[in-house]
CSV table of C-alpha atoms in Angstrom, one decimal:
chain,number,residue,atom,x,y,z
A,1,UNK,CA,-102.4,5.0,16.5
A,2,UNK,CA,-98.4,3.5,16.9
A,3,UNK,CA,-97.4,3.2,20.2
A,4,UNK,CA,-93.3,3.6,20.8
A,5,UNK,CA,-91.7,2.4,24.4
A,6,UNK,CA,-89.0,3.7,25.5
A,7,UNK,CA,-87.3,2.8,29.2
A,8,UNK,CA,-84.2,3.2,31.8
A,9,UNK,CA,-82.7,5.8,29.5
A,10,UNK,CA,-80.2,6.6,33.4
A,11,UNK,CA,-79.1,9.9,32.1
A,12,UNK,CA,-78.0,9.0,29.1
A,13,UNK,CA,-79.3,12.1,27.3
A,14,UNK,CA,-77.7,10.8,23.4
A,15,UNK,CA,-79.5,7.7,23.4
A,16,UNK,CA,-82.8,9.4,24.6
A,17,UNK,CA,-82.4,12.2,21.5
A,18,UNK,CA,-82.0,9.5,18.9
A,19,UNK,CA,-84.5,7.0,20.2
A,20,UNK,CA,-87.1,9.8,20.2
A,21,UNK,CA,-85.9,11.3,17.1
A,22,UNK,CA,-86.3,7.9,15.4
A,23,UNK,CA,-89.9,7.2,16.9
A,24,UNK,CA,-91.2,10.7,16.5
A,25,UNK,CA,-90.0,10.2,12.5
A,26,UNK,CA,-92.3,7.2,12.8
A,27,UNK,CA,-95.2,8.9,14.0
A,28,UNK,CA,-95.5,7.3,17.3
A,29,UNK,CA,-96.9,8.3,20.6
A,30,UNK,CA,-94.6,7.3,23.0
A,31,UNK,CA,-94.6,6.5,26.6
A,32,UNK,CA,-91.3,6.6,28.5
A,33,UNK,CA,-91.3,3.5,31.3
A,34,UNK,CA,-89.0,5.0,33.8
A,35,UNK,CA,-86.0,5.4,35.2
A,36,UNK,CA,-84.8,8.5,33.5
A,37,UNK,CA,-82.1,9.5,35.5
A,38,UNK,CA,-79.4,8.1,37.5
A,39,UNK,CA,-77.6,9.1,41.2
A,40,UNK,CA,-74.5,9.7,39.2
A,41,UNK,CA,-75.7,11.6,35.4
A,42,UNK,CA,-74.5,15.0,34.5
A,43,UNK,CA,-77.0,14.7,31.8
A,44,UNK,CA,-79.9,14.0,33.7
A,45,UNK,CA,-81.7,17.7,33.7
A,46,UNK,CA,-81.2,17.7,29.9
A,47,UNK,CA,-83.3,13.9,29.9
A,48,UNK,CA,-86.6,15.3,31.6
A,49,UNK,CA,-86.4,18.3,29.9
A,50,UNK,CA,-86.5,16.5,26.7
A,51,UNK,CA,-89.3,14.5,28.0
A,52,UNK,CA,-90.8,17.6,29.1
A,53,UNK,CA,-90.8,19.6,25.7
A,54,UNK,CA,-92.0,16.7,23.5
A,55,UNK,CA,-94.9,16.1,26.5
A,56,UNK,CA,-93.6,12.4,26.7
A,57,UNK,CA,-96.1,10.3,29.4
A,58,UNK,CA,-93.9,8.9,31.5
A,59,UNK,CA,-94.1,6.6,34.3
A,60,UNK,CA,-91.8,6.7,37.6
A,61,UNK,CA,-88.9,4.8,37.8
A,62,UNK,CA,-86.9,3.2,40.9
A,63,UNK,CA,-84.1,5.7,40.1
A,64,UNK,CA,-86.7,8.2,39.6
A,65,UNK,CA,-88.2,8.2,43.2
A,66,UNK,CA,-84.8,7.9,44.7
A,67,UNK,CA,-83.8,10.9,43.0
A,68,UNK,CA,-87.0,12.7,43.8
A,69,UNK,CA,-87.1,12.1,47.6
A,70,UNK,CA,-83.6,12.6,48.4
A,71,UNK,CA,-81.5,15.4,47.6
A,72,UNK,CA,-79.6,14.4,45.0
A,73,UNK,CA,-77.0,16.6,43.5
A,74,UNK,CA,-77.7,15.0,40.3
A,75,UNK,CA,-81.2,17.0,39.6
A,76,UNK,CA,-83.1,20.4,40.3
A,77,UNK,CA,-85.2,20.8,43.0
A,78,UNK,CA,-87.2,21.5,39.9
A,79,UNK,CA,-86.8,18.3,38.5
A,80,UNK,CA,-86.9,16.5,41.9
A,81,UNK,CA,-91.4,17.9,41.8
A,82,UNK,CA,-91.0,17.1,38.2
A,83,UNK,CA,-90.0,13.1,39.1
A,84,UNK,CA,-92.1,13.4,42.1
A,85,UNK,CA,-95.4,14.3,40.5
A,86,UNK,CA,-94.9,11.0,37.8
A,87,UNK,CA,-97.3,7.8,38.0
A,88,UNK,CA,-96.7,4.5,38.9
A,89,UNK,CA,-98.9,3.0,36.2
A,90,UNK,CA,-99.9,4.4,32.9
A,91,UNK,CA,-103.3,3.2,32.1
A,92,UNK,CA,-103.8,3.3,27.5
A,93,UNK,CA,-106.7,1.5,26.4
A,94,UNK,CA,-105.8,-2.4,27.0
A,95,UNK,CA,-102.5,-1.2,27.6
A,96,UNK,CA,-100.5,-1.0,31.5
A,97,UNK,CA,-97.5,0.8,31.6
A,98,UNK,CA,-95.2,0.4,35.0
A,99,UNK,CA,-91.3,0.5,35.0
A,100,UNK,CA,-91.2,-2.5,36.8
A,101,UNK,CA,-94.0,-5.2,37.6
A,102,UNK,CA,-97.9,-4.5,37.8
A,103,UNK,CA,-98.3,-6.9,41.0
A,104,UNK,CA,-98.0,-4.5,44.1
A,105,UNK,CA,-96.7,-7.6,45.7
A,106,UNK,CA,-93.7,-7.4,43.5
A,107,UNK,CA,-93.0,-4.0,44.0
A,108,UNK,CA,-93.6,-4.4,47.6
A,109,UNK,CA,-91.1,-7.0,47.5
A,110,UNK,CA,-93.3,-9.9,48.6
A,111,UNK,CA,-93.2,-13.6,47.8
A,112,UNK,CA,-90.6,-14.4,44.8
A,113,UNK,CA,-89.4,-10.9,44.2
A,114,UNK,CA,-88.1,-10.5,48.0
A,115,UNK,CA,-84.9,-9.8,46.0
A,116,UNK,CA,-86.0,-7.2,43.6
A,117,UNK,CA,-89.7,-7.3,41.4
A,118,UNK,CA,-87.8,-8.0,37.8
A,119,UNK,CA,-89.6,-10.2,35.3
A,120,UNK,CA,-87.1,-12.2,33.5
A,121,UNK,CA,-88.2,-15.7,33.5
A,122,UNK,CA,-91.0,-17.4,32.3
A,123,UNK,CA,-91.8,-18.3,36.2
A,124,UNK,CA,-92.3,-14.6,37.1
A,125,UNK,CA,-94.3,-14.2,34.1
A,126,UNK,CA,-96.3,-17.0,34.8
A,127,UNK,CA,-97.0,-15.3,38.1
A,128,UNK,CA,-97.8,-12.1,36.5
A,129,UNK,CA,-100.2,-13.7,33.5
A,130,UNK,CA,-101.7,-15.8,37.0
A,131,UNK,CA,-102.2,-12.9,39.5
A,132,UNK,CA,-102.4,-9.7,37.5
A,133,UNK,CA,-104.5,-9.8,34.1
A,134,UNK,CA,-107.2,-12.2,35.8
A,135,UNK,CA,-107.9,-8.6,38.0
A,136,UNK,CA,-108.0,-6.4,35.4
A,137,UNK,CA,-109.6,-8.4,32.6
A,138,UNK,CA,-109.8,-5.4,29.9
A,139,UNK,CA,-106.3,-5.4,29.9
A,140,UNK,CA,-104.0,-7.4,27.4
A,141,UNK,CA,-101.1,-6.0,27.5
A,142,UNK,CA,-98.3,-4.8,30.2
A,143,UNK,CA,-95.4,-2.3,29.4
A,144,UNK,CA,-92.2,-2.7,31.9
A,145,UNK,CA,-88.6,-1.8,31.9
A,146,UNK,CA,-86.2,-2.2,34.4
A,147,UNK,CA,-84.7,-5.9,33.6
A,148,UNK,CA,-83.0,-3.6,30.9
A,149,UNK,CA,-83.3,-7.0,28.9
A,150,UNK,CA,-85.7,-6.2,25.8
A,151,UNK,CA,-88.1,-9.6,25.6
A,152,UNK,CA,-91.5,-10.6,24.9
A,153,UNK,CA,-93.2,-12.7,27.3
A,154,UNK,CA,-96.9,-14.6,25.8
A,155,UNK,CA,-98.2,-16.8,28.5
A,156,UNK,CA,-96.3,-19.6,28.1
A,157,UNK,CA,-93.7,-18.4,25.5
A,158,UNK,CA,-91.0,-16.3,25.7
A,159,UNK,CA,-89.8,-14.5,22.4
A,160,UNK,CA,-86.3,-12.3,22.1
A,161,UNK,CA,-86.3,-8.8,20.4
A,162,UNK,CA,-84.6,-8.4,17.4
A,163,UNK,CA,-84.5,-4.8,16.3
A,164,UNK,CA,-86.1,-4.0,13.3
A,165,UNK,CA,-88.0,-7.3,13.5
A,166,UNK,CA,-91.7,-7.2,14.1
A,167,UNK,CA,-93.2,-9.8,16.0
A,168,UNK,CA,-97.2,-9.9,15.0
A,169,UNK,CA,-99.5,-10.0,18.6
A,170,UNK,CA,-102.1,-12.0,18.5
A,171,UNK,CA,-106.0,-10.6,19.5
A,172,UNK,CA,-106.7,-13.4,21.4
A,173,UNK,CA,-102.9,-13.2,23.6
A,174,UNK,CA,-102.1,-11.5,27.0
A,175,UNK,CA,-98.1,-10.3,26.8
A,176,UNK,CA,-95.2,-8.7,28.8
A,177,UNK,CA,-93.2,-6.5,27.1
A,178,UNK,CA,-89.9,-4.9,28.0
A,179,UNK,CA,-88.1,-2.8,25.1
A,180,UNK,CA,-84.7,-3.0,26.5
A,181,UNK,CA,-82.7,0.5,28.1
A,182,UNK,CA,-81.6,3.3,26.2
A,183,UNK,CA,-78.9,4.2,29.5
A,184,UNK,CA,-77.3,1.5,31.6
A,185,UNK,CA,-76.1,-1.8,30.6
């Protein structure tokens, strides 16, 4: 089974239809990491009921929760339940999927990430291949948005994603991935 990731789409209901319609031609399942509206969106009811009608998993973002505790004009009350009743963490074989980090300490803002719980650098992913998969041995690979910067972290390496340019995973490897944003810059 193909797996597509898509992430911090923030309303932007174009990008979502042709990032799905492109995965969906390519037979994937695909799991939405978060974040798919934003405070300020006029397209943001049209982005979850996209999700909604091609039963997309998704998992809560930042933007999400804000938007689902608060009354935002931006979104339903509807769509407010709809955000509300998302997961934190996807769970898909050896697979995590969170928006942002999968250490509770990062998205309690604890430790490094007192400033936000973004992994950008090889240092946080160091933290993350140090603390995280060590708990939850049958995993081997995390799924996270919200740096909106698509790259591949492998232990000690760090790889940049070129679109259309498969990078081969290794059995034997433990990786962070972040596909980029669809929304936002």
């Amino acid at each position: 089974m193909k797996l597509g990731f898509i992430s911090d789409i923030h309303g932007n209901y174009n990008g979502l239809r042709i990032a799905l319609a492109h995965l969906l031609m390519t037979g994937c399942e695909i799991i939405c990491l978060g974040d798919i509206v934003s405070e300020n969106s006029d397209e943001n009811e049209k982005c979850i009921s996209l999700l909604k009608r091609k039963c997309i998993q998704t998992v809560r973002g930042q933007h999400d929760d804000t938007c689902a505790k608060v009354n935002s004009p931006s979104v339903s009350a509807q769509a407010r339940q709809y955000l509300h009743t998302l997961p934190e963490i996807i769970t898909h074989s050896d697979i995590v999927c969170v928006h942002d980090n999968p250490l509770q300490k990062a998205r309690e803002g604890k430790g490094m990430w007192n400033s936000g719980s973004y992994i950008r650098s090889n240092l946080e992913a160091d933290v993350v291949f140090q603390d995280f998969f060590p708990n939850a041995p049958e995993m081997r690979l995390v799924f996270f948005g919200h740096s909106h910067e698509p790259a591949i972290f492998a232990r000690k390496k760090q790889y940049q994603l070129q679109f259309g340019q498969p990078i081969p995973l290794k059995e034997d490897e433990l990786y962070l991935i972040n596909p980029g944003c669809i929304g936002g810059r």
